[in-house]
Amino acid sequence: MFSDIIASIRNHQYWTYSVWLKFGLTYRKTSLGPFWLVVSPAVFIGFLGYLFSYVNKKPIEVFIPHLSVGYITWVFISGILNAAPTLFVRRRSELLQGQMRLTDIVFSDIFQGLLTYLHQMLVVVAVFVWFSISLTPAAILSLIGLGLIILNAVWVYLVLGTLGARYRDLVEMLTAIVRLGFFITPIIWIPENGQGGVLGAFLILNPFYHFLELVRAPLLGQPIAMINWIVVISITLFGFLFAEILYRRVSRFVPLWV
């Protein structure tokens, strides 16, 4: 698996060019082009931000930046989880040509999601400018958090894409989990500092929360809790270990399953 990953990174021309081409063809006859990707999250954050700031009894200048970073990052994470089970089924024609590695297809989808995420982060930039939020030097840590999300996307796509090719019900299960994850993760609500009790324990057991905090906390000038690093790094290591075992055993069957 790792040799294929390295080979896909070295020979990135195919999957980078194909994604750029798809972006160009999709938006070539629109006035705003790819910036249409910004409209939907901007409207969502604008309306829901003002509404839920009153519901949560939080100042607007606190809640909307929290919501904007959290929601945009959540869209990226949820997009990975929703797309992963159907990856190889959707890319069946390319896979059956026999000239592409599974990892080539994985990196293609990740790159496409990353481009969408970077476009939508313009909403966050606008929010920070509007509320005069200054970044601290610690904000650079959010890039490490984003890197860890992308790194985990590799094994998530390989594992869920392989299992999804064999078990088509997996996509329905993931859809339900992701839909629930939006509400149980602090995106449209803000946990109290030093949250304890049942809710505090629940947050610790929520992997989405830990990945989200690695990106959001540094941008908002908040410290990253050690538990966030521990959980994310542990998930990364165990995820790649499981992906390696699965890849060695069944990756050759994926073209037959799709």
PDB file of C-alpha atoms in Angstrom:
ATOM      1  CA  MET A   1       0.000   0.000   0.000  1.00  0.00           C
ATOM      2  CA  PHE A   2       2.685   2.490   0.992  1.00  0.00           C
ATOM      3  CA  SER A   3       4.654   1.828  -2.199  1.00  0.00           C
ATOM      4  CA  ASP A   4       1.516   2.599  -4.225  1.00  0.00           C
ATOM      5  CA  ILE A   5       0.914   5.777  -2.219  1.00  0.00           C
ATOM      6  CA  ILE A   6       4.468   6.976  -2.876  1.00  0.00           C
ATOM      7  CA  ALA A   7       4.163   6.108  -6.566  1.00  0.00           C
ATOM      8  CA  SER A   8       0.896   8.044  -6.842  1.00  0.00           C
ATOM      9  CA  ILE A   9       2.466  11.101  -5.232  1.00  0.00           C
ATOM     10  CA  ARG A  10       5.486  10.967  -7.533  1.00  0.00           C
ATOM     11  CA  ASN A  11       3.321  10.524 -10.619  1.00  0.00           C
ATOM     12  CA  HIS A  12       0.683  13.048  -9.692  1.00  0.00           C
ATOM     13  CA  GLN A  13       0.163  14.455 -13.166  1.00  0.00           C
ATOM     14  CA  TYR A  14      -2.893  12.361 -13.972  1.00  0.00           C
ATOM     15  CA  TRP A  15      -4.996  12.976 -10.904  1.00  0.00           C
ATOM     16  CA  THR A  16      -4.074  16.655 -10.565  1.00  0.00           C
ATOM     17  CA  TYR A  17      -4.739  17.373 -14.246  1.00  0.00           C
ATOM     18  CA  SER A  18      -8.029  15.440 -14.298  1.00  0.00           C
ATOM     19  CA  VAL A  19      -9.369  17.352 -11.291  1.00  0.00           C
ATOM     20  CA  TRP A  20      -8.373  20.741 -12.736  1.00  0.00           C
ATOM     21  CA  LEU A  21     -10.009  19.750 -16.023  1.00  0.00           C
ATOM     22  CA  LYS A  22     -13.213  18.724 -14.247  1.00  0.00           C
ATOM     23  CA  PHE A  23     -13.312  22.022 -12.366  1.00  0.00           C
ATOM     24  CA  GLY A  24     -12.856  23.949 -15.559  1.00  0.00           C
ATOM     25  CA  LEU A  25     -15.550  22.054 -17.450  1.00  0.00           C
ATOM     26  CA  THR A  26     -18.040  22.299 -14.586  1.00  0.00           C
ATOM     27  CA  TYR A  27     -17.900  26.081 -14.225  1.00  0.00           C
ATOM     28  CA  ARG A  28     -16.783  27.238 -17.684  1.00  0.00           C
ATOM     29  CA  LYS A  29     -20.168  28.777 -18.618  1.00  0.00           C
ATOM     30  CA  THR A  30     -20.966  30.352 -15.247  1.00  0.00           C
ATOM     31  CA  SER A  31     -20.319  33.962 -14.289  1.00  0.00           C
ATOM     32  CA  LEU A  32     -18.677  33.298 -10.922  1.00  0.00           C
ATOM     33  CA  GLY A  33     -17.005  30.013 -11.834  1.00  0.00           C
ATOM     34  CA  PRO A  34     -15.804  27.921  -8.867  1.00  0.00           C
ATOM     35  CA  PHE A  35     -16.782  30.752  -6.516  1.00  0.00           C
ATOM     36  CA  TRP A  36     -20.311  29.365  -6.635  1.00  0.00           C
ATOM     37  CA  LEU A  37     -18.891  26.923  -4.100  1.00  0.00           C
ATOM     38  CA  VAL A  38     -18.758  29.854  -1.675  1.00  0.00           C
ATOM     39  CA  VAL A  39     -22.391  30.946  -2.026  1.00  0.00           C
ATOM     40  CA  SER A  40     -24.094  28.060  -0.223  1.00  0.00           C
ATOM     41  CA  PRO A  41     -21.878  28.007   2.913  1.00  0.00           C
ATOM     42  CA  ALA A  42     -21.915  31.825   3.055  1.00  0.00           C
ATOM     43  CA  VAL A  43     -25.724  31.901   3.120  1.00  0.00           C
ATOM     44  CA  PHE A  44     -25.845  29.044   5.637  1.00  0.00           C
ATOM     45  CA  ILE A  45     -23.344  30.670   7.992  1.00  0.00           C
ATOM     46  CA  GLY A  46     -24.909  34.110   7.639  1.00  0.00           C
ATOM     47  CA  PHE A  47     -28.490  33.112   8.464  1.00  0.00           C
ATOM     48  CA  LEU A  48     -27.797  30.283  10.891  1.00  0.00           C
ATOM     49  CA  GLY A  49     -25.038  32.244  12.613  1.00  0.00           C
ATOM     50  CA  TYR A  50     -27.285  35.119  13.588  1.00  0.00           C
ATOM     51  CA  LEU A  51     -30.134  32.787  14.581  1.00  0.00           C
ATOM     52  CA  PHE A  52     -28.139  30.357  16.698  1.00  0.00           C
ATOM     53  CA  SER A  53     -26.073  33.071  18.365  1.00  0.00           C
ATOM     54  CA  TYR A  54     -29.315  34.091  20.077  1.00  0.00           C
ATOM     55  CA  VAL A  55     -30.403  30.504  20.694  1.00  0.00           C
ATOM     56  CA  ASN A  56     -27.059  29.688  22.314  1.00  0.00           C
ATOM     57  CA  LYS A  57     -26.920  33.093  24.013  1.00  0.00           C
ATOM     58  CA  LYS A  58     -23.465  33.751  22.620  1.00  0.00           C
ATOM     59  CA  PRO A  59     -22.176  37.042  21.196  1.00  0.00           C
ATOM     60  CA  ILE A  60     -22.364  37.156  17.420  1.00  0.00           C
ATOM     61  CA  GLU A  61     -18.681  38.050  17.147  1.00  0.00           C
ATOM     62  CA  VAL A  62     -17.876  34.832  19.038  1.00  0.00           C
ATOM     63  CA  PHE A  63     -20.396  32.421  17.573  1.00  0.00           C
ATOM     64  CA  ILE A  64     -20.162  33.201  13.840  1.00  0.00           C
ATOM     65  CA  PRO A  65     -16.345  32.692  13.624  1.00  0.00           C
ATOM     66  CA  HIS A  66     -16.802  29.446  15.600  1.00  0.00           C
ATOM     67  CA  LEU A  67     -19.554  28.351  13.208  1.00  0.00           C
ATOM     68  CA  SER A  68     -17.751  29.393  10.026  1.00  0.00           C
ATOM     69  CA  VAL A  69     -14.525  27.476  10.669  1.00  0.00           C
ATOM     70  CA  GLY A  70     -16.385  24.508  12.113  1.00  0.00           C
ATOM     71  CA  TYR A  71     -18.952  24.251   9.328  1.00  0.00           C
ATOM     72  CA  ILE A  72     -16.522  24.668   6.426  1.00  0.00           C
ATOM     73  CA  THR A  73     -14.169  22.075   7.920  1.00  0.00           C
ATOM     74  CA  TRP A  74     -17.096  19.769   8.660  1.00  0.00           C
ATOM     75  CA  VAL A  75     -18.213  19.940   5.025  1.00  0.00           C
ATOM     76  CA  PHE A  76     -14.729  18.777   4.019  1.00  0.00           C
ATOM     77  CA  ILE A  77     -14.681  15.915   6.538  1.00  0.00           C
ATOM     78  CA  SER A  78     -18.243  14.790   5.841  1.00  0.00           C
ATOM     79  CA  GLY A  79     -17.598  14.961   2.104  1.00  0.00           C
ATOM     80  CA  ILE A  80     -14.747  12.481   2.537  1.00  0.00           C
ATOM     81  CA  LEU A  81     -16.880  10.088   4.568  1.00  0.00           C
ATOM     82  CA  ASN A  82     -19.872  10.300   2.225  1.00  0.00           C
ATOM     83  CA  ALA A  83     -17.814   9.863  -0.944  1.00  0.00           C
ATOM     84  CA  ALA A  84     -15.445   7.131   0.268  1.00  0.00           C
ATOM     85  CA  PRO A  85     -17.825   4.101   0.181  1.00  0.00           C
ATOM     86  CA  THR A  86     -18.796   4.767  -3.437  1.00  0.00           C
ATOM     87  CA  LEU A  87     -15.359   5.824  -4.675  1.00  0.00           C
ATOM     88  CA  PHE A  88     -14.373   2.774  -6.714  1.00  0.00           C
ATOM     89  CA  VAL A  89     -17.946   2.162  -7.862  1.00  0.00           C
ATOM     90  CA  ARG A  90     -18.166   5.745  -9.180  1.00  0.00           C
ATOM     91  CA  ARG A  91     -14.775   5.461 -10.867  1.00  0.00           C
ATOM     92  CA  ARG A  92     -15.441   1.996 -12.276  1.00  0.00           C
ATOM     93  CA  SER A  93     -14.543   2.831 -15.870  1.00  0.00           C
ATOM     94  CA  GLU A  94     -11.148   4.248 -14.888  1.00  0.00           C
ATOM     95  CA  LEU A  95     -10.451   1.365 -12.555  1.00  0.00           C
ATOM     96  CA  LEU A  96     -11.253  -1.312 -15.138  1.00  0.00           C
ATOM     97  CA  GLN A  97      -8.821   0.193 -17.637  1.00  0.00           C
ATOM     98  CA  GLY A  98      -6.115  -1.405 -15.523  1.00  0.00           C
ATOM     99  CA  GLN A  99      -3.677   1.493 -15.850  1.00  0.00           C
ATOM    100  CA  MET A 100      -4.530   3.212 -12.574  1.00  0.00           C
ATOM    101  CA  ARG A 101      -3.688   2.275  -9.035  1.00  0.00           C
ATOM    102  CA  LEU A 102      -6.339   2.423  -6.368  1.00  0.00           C
ATOM    103  CA  THR A 103      -4.289   5.144  -4.731  1.00  0.00           C
ATOM    104  CA  ASP A 104      -4.396   7.267  -7.909  1.00  0.00           C
ATOM    105  CA  ILE A 105      -8.186   7.320  -7.696  1.00  0.00           C
ATOM    106  CA  VAL A 106      -8.044   8.049  -3.968  1.00  0.00           C
ATOM    107  CA  PHE A 107      -5.746  11.047  -4.402  1.00  0.00           C
ATOM    108  CA  SER A 108      -7.919  12.364  -7.217  1.00  0.00           C
ATOM    109  CA  ASP A 109     -10.988  12.517  -4.951  1.00  0.00           C
ATOM    110  CA  ILE A 110      -9.026  13.973  -2.046  1.00  0.00           C
ATOM    111  CA  PHE A 111      -7.559  16.695  -4.259  1.00  0.00           C
ATOM    112  CA  GLN A 112     -10.989  17.600  -5.584  1.00  0.00           C
ATOM    113  CA  GLY A 113     -12.362  17.873  -2.047  1.00  0.00           C
ATOM    114  CA  LEU A 114      -9.367  19.950  -0.973  1.00  0.00           C
ATOM    115  CA  LEU A 115      -9.887  22.442  -3.815  1.00  0.00           C
ATOM    116  CA  THR A 116     -13.516  22.835  -2.782  1.00  0.00           C
ATOM    117  CA  TYR A 117     -12.448  23.343   0.840  1.00  0.00           C
ATOM    118  CA  LEU A 118      -9.911  26.019  -0.072  1.00  0.00           C
ATOM    119  CA  HIS A 119     -12.516  27.918  -2.098  1.00  0.00           C
ATOM    120  CA  GLN A 120     -15.008  27.772   0.771  1.00  0.00           C
ATOM    121  CA  MET A 121     -12.402  28.972   3.267  1.00  0.00           C
ATOM    122  CA  LEU A 122     -12.849  32.376   1.623  1.00  0.00           C
ATOM    123  CA  VAL A 123     -16.026  32.588   3.715  1.00  0.00           C
ATOM    124  CA  VAL A 124     -13.915  32.198   6.848  1.00  0.00           C
ATOM    125  CA  VAL A 125     -11.545  34.911   5.624  1.00  0.00           C
ATOM    126  CA  ALA A 126     -14.514  37.248   5.092  1.00  0.00           C
ATOM    127  CA  VAL A 127     -15.871  36.474   8.579  1.00  0.00           C
ATOM    128  CA  PHE A 128     -12.506  37.145  10.208  1.00  0.00           C
ATOM    129  CA  VAL A 129     -12.172  40.449   8.336  1.00  0.00           C
ATOM    130  CA  TRP A 130     -15.737  41.482   9.201  1.00  0.00           C
ATOM    131  CA  PHE A 131     -15.255  40.866  12.919  1.00  0.00           C
ATOM    132  CA  SER A 132     -11.649  42.136  12.928  1.00  0.00           C
ATOM    133  CA  ILE A 133     -10.209  38.861  14.198  1.00  0.00           C
ATOM    134  CA  SER A 134      -6.426  38.792  14.146  1.00  0.00           C
ATOM    135  CA  LEU A 135      -4.534  35.541  13.769  1.00  0.00           C
ATOM    136  CA  THR A 136      -1.881  34.622  16.303  1.00  0.00           C
ATOM    137  CA  PRO A 137       1.382  32.825  15.451  1.00  0.00           C
ATOM    138  CA  ALA A 138      -0.248  29.635  16.794  1.00  0.00           C
ATOM    139  CA  ALA A 139      -2.676  29.735  13.847  1.00  0.00           C
ATOM    140  CA  ILE A 140      -0.019  27.906  11.818  1.00  0.00           C
ATOM    141  CA  LEU A 141      -0.991  24.798  13.783  1.00  0.00           C
ATOM    142  CA  SER A 142      -4.267  24.702  11.873  1.00  0.00           C
ATOM    143  CA  LEU A 143      -2.259  23.717   8.778  1.00  0.00           C
ATOM    144  CA  ILE A 144      -0.961  20.708  10.712  1.00  0.00           C
ATOM    145  CA  GLY A 145      -4.548  19.875  11.642  1.00  0.00           C
ATOM    146  CA  LEU A 146      -5.610  20.136   8.000  1.00  0.00           C
ATOM    147  CA  GLY A 147      -2.651  17.962   7.008  1.00  0.00           C
ATOM    148  CA  LEU A 148      -3.754  15.293   9.476  1.00  0.00           C
ATOM    149  CA  ILE A 149      -7.284  15.364   8.064  1.00  0.00           C
ATOM    150  CA  ILE A 150      -5.900  14.870   4.545  1.00  0.00           C
ATOM    151  CA  LEU A 151      -3.571  12.122   5.774  1.00  0.00           C
ATOM    152  CA  ASN A 152      -6.476  10.282   7.399  1.00  0.00           C
ATOM    153  CA  ALA A 153      -8.535  10.743   4.248  1.00  0.00           C
ATOM    154  CA  VAL A 154      -6.082   8.449   2.442  1.00  0.00           C
ATOM    155  CA  TRP A 155      -6.728   5.424   4.651  1.00  0.00           C
ATOM    156  CA  VAL A 156     -10.438   6.262   5.009  1.00  0.00           C
ATOM    157  CA  TYR A 157     -10.876   6.237   1.226  1.00  0.00           C
ATOM    158  CA  LEU A 158      -8.911   3.015   0.856  1.00  0.00           C
ATOM    159  CA  VAL A 159     -10.773   1.202   3.625  1.00  0.00           C
ATOM    160  CA  LEU A 160     -14.304   2.475   2.999  1.00  0.00           C
ATOM    161  CA  GLY A 161     -13.850   2.435  -0.771  1.00  0.00           C
ATOM    162  CA  THR A 162     -12.790  -1.221  -0.672  1.00  0.00           C
ATOM    163  CA  LEU A 163     -15.512  -2.267   1.762  1.00  0.00           C
ATOM    164  CA  GLY A 164     -18.084  -0.166  -0.084  1.00  0.00           C
ATOM    165  CA  ALA A 165     -17.285  -1.943  -3.344  1.00  0.00           C
ATOM    166  CA  ARG A 166     -18.042  -5.267  -1.648  1.00  0.00           C
ATOM    167  CA  TYR A 167     -20.884  -4.210   0.643  1.00  0.00           C
ATOM    168  CA  ARG A 168     -23.133  -1.628  -1.013  1.00  0.00           C
ATOM    169  CA  ASP A 169     -25.155  -1.028   2.182  1.00  0.00           C
ATOM    170  CA  LEU A 170     -22.136   0.680   3.730  1.00  0.00           C
ATOM    171  CA  VAL A 171     -22.943   3.999   2.083  1.00  0.00           C
ATOM    172  CA  GLU A 172     -26.347   4.113   3.799  1.00  0.00           C
ATOM    173  CA  MET A 173     -24.785   3.438   7.190  1.00  0.00           C
ATOM    174  CA  LEU A 174     -22.157   6.145   6.699  1.00  0.00           C
ATOM    175  CA  THR A 175     -24.756   8.656   5.566  1.00  0.00           C
ATOM    176  CA  ALA A 176     -26.742   8.145   8.763  1.00  0.00           C
ATOM    177  CA  ILE A 177     -23.612   8.417  10.936  1.00  0.00           C
ATOM    178  CA  VAL A 178     -22.432  11.589   9.217  1.00  0.00           C
ATOM    179  CA  ARG A 179     -25.865  13.200   9.485  1.00  0.00           C
ATOM    180  CA  LEU A 180     -25.924  12.454  13.209  1.00  0.00           C
ATOM    181  CA  GLY A 181     -22.312  13.586  13.570  1.00  0.00           C
ATOM    182  CA  PHE A 182     -23.195  17.128  12.508  1.00  0.00           C
ATOM    183  CA  PHE A 183     -25.505  17.586  15.486  1.00  0.00           C
ATOM    184  CA  ILE A 184     -23.391  15.855  18.123  1.00  0.00           C
ATOM    185  CA  THR A 185     -20.227  17.757  17.166  1.00  0.00           C
ATOM    186  CA  PRO A 186     -19.859  21.340  18.457  1.00  0.00           C
ATOM    187  CA  ILE A 187     -20.487  23.171  15.197  1.00  0.00           C
ATOM    188  CA  ILE A 188     -23.812  24.954  15.780  1.00  0.00           C
ATOM    189  CA  TRP A 189     -23.188  24.974  19.528  1.00  0.00           C
ATOM    190  CA  ILE A 190     -20.230  25.857  21.712  1.00  0.00           C
ATOM    191  CA  PRO A 191     -19.105  23.623  24.598  1.00  0.00           C
ATOM    192  CA  GLU A 192     -18.323  25.368  27.847  1.00  0.00           C
ATOM    193  CA  ASN A 193     -14.715  25.732  28.939  1.00  0.00           C
ATOM    194  CA  GLY A 194     -13.574  22.781  31.013  1.00  0.00           C
ATOM    195  CA  GLN A 195     -16.719  20.885  30.074  1.00  0.00           C
ATOM    196  CA  GLY A 196     -17.171  17.989  32.469  1.00  0.00           C
ATOM    197  CA  GLY A 197     -19.786  15.391  33.240  1.00  0.00           C
ATOM    198  CA  VAL A 198     -21.539  13.349  30.601  1.00  0.00           C
ATOM    199  CA  LEU A 199     -21.107  15.946  27.840  1.00  0.00           C
ATOM    200  CA  GLY A 200     -17.379  16.241  28.510  1.00  0.00           C
ATOM    201  CA  ALA A 201     -16.950  12.472  28.301  1.00  0.00           C
ATOM    202  CA  PHE A 202     -19.084  12.416  25.171  1.00  0.00           C
ATOM    203  CA  LEU A 203     -16.853  14.963  23.455  1.00  0.00           C
ATOM    204  CA  ILE A 204     -13.780  12.875  24.233  1.00  0.00           C
ATOM    205  CA  LEU A 205     -15.418   9.880  22.538  1.00  0.00           C
ATOM    206  CA  ASN A 206     -16.375  11.933  19.462  1.00  0.00           C
ATOM    207  CA  PRO A 207     -13.565  11.637  16.865  1.00  0.00           C
ATOM    208  CA  PHE A 208     -15.077  14.383  14.706  1.00  0.00           C
ATOM    209  CA  TYR A 209     -14.620  16.868  17.551  1.00  0.00           C
ATOM    210  CA  HIS A 210     -10.897  16.155  17.865  1.00  0.00           C
ATOM    211  CA  PHE A 211     -10.183  16.573  14.149  1.00  0.00           C
ATOM    212  CA  LEU A 212     -12.258  19.741  14.055  1.00  0.00           C
ATOM    213  CA  GLU A 213     -10.458  21.276  17.015  1.00  0.00           C
ATOM    214  CA  LEU A 214      -7.035  20.842  15.415  1.00  0.00           C
ATOM    215  CA  VAL A 215      -8.114  23.242  12.673  1.00  0.00           C
ATOM    216  CA  ARG A 216     -10.536  25.537  14.488  1.00  0.00           C
ATOM    217  CA  ALA A 217      -8.871  26.171  17.843  1.00  0.00           C
ATOM    218  CA  PRO A 218      -5.622  27.718  16.480  1.00  0.00           C
ATOM    219  CA  LEU A 219      -7.526  30.001  14.099  1.00  0.00           C
ATOM    220  CA  LEU A 220      -9.685  31.278  16.946  1.00  0.00           C
ATOM    221  CA  GLY A 221      -6.672  31.830  19.185  1.00  0.00           C
ATOM    222  CA  GLN A 222      -7.545  28.951  21.504  1.00  0.00           C
ATOM    223  CA  PRO A 223      -5.156  26.269  22.771  1.00  0.00           C
ATOM    224  CA  ILE A 224      -5.391  22.719  21.453  1.00  0.00           C
ATOM    225  CA  ALA A 225      -5.992  20.216  24.218  1.00  0.00           C
ATOM    226  CA  MET A 226      -3.479  17.383  24.476  1.00  0.00           C
ATOM    227  CA  ILE A 227      -6.312  14.851  24.228  1.00  0.00           C
ATOM    228  CA  ASN A 228      -7.072  16.172  20.717  1.00  0.00           C
ATOM    229  CA  TRP A 229      -3.538  15.353  19.541  1.00  0.00           C
ATOM    230  CA  ILE A 230      -3.543  11.959  21.242  1.00  0.00           C
ATOM    231  CA  VAL A 231      -6.860  10.857  19.740  1.00  0.00           C
ATOM    232  CA  VAL A 232      -6.097  12.102  16.207  1.00  0.00           C
ATOM    233  CA  ILE A 233      -2.594  10.617  16.076  1.00  0.00           C
ATOM    234  CA  SER A 234      -3.883   7.306  17.486  1.00  0.00           C
ATOM    235  CA  ILE A 235      -6.642   7.152  14.875  1.00  0.00           C
ATOM    236  CA  THR A 236      -4.099   7.945  12.152  1.00  0.00           C
ATOM    237  CA  LEU A 237      -1.721   5.158  13.180  1.00  0.00           C
ATOM    238  CA  PHE A 238      -4.377   2.489  13.687  1.00  0.00           C
ATOM    239  CA  GLY A 239      -6.186   3.564  10.517  1.00  0.00           C
ATOM    240  CA  PHE A 240      -3.122   3.127   8.313  1.00  0.00           C
ATOM    241  CA  LEU A 241      -2.314  -0.193   9.993  1.00  0.00           C
ATOM    242  CA  PHE A 242      -5.794  -1.524   9.243  1.00  0.00           C
ATOM    243  CA  ALA A 243      -5.684  -0.104   5.703  1.00  0.00           C
ATOM    244  CA  GLU A 244      -2.348  -1.826   5.051  1.00  0.00           C
ATOM    245  CA  ILE A 245      -3.712  -5.204   6.167  1.00  0.00           C
ATOM    246  CA  LEU A 246      -6.907  -4.795   4.126  1.00  0.00           C
ATOM    247  CA  TYR A 247      -5.036  -3.543   1.065  1.00  0.00           C
ATOM    248  CA  ARG A 248      -2.701  -6.522   0.991  1.00  0.00           C
ATOM    249  CA  ARG A 249      -5.492  -9.047   1.336  1.00  0.00           C
ATOM    250  CA  VAL A 250      -8.320  -7.814  -0.871  1.00  0.00           C
ATOM    251  CA  SER A 251      -7.227  -4.859  -3.054  1.00  0.00           C
ATOM    252  CA  ARG A 252      -6.822  -7.173  -6.064  1.00  0.00           C
ATOM    253  CA  PHE A 253     -10.532  -8.081  -5.833  1.00  0.00           C
ATOM    254  CA  VAL A 254     -11.857  -4.537  -6.066  1.00  0.00           C
ATOM    255  CA  PRO A 255     -12.084  -4.503  -9.914  1.00  0.00           C
ATOM    256  CA  LEU A 256     -14.165  -7.692  -9.705  1.00  0.00           C
ATOM    257  CA  TRP A 257     -16.518  -6.249  -7.075  1.00  0.00           C
ATOM    258  CA  VAL A 258     -17.312  -3.043  -8.954  1.00  0.00           C
TER     259      VAL A 258
END
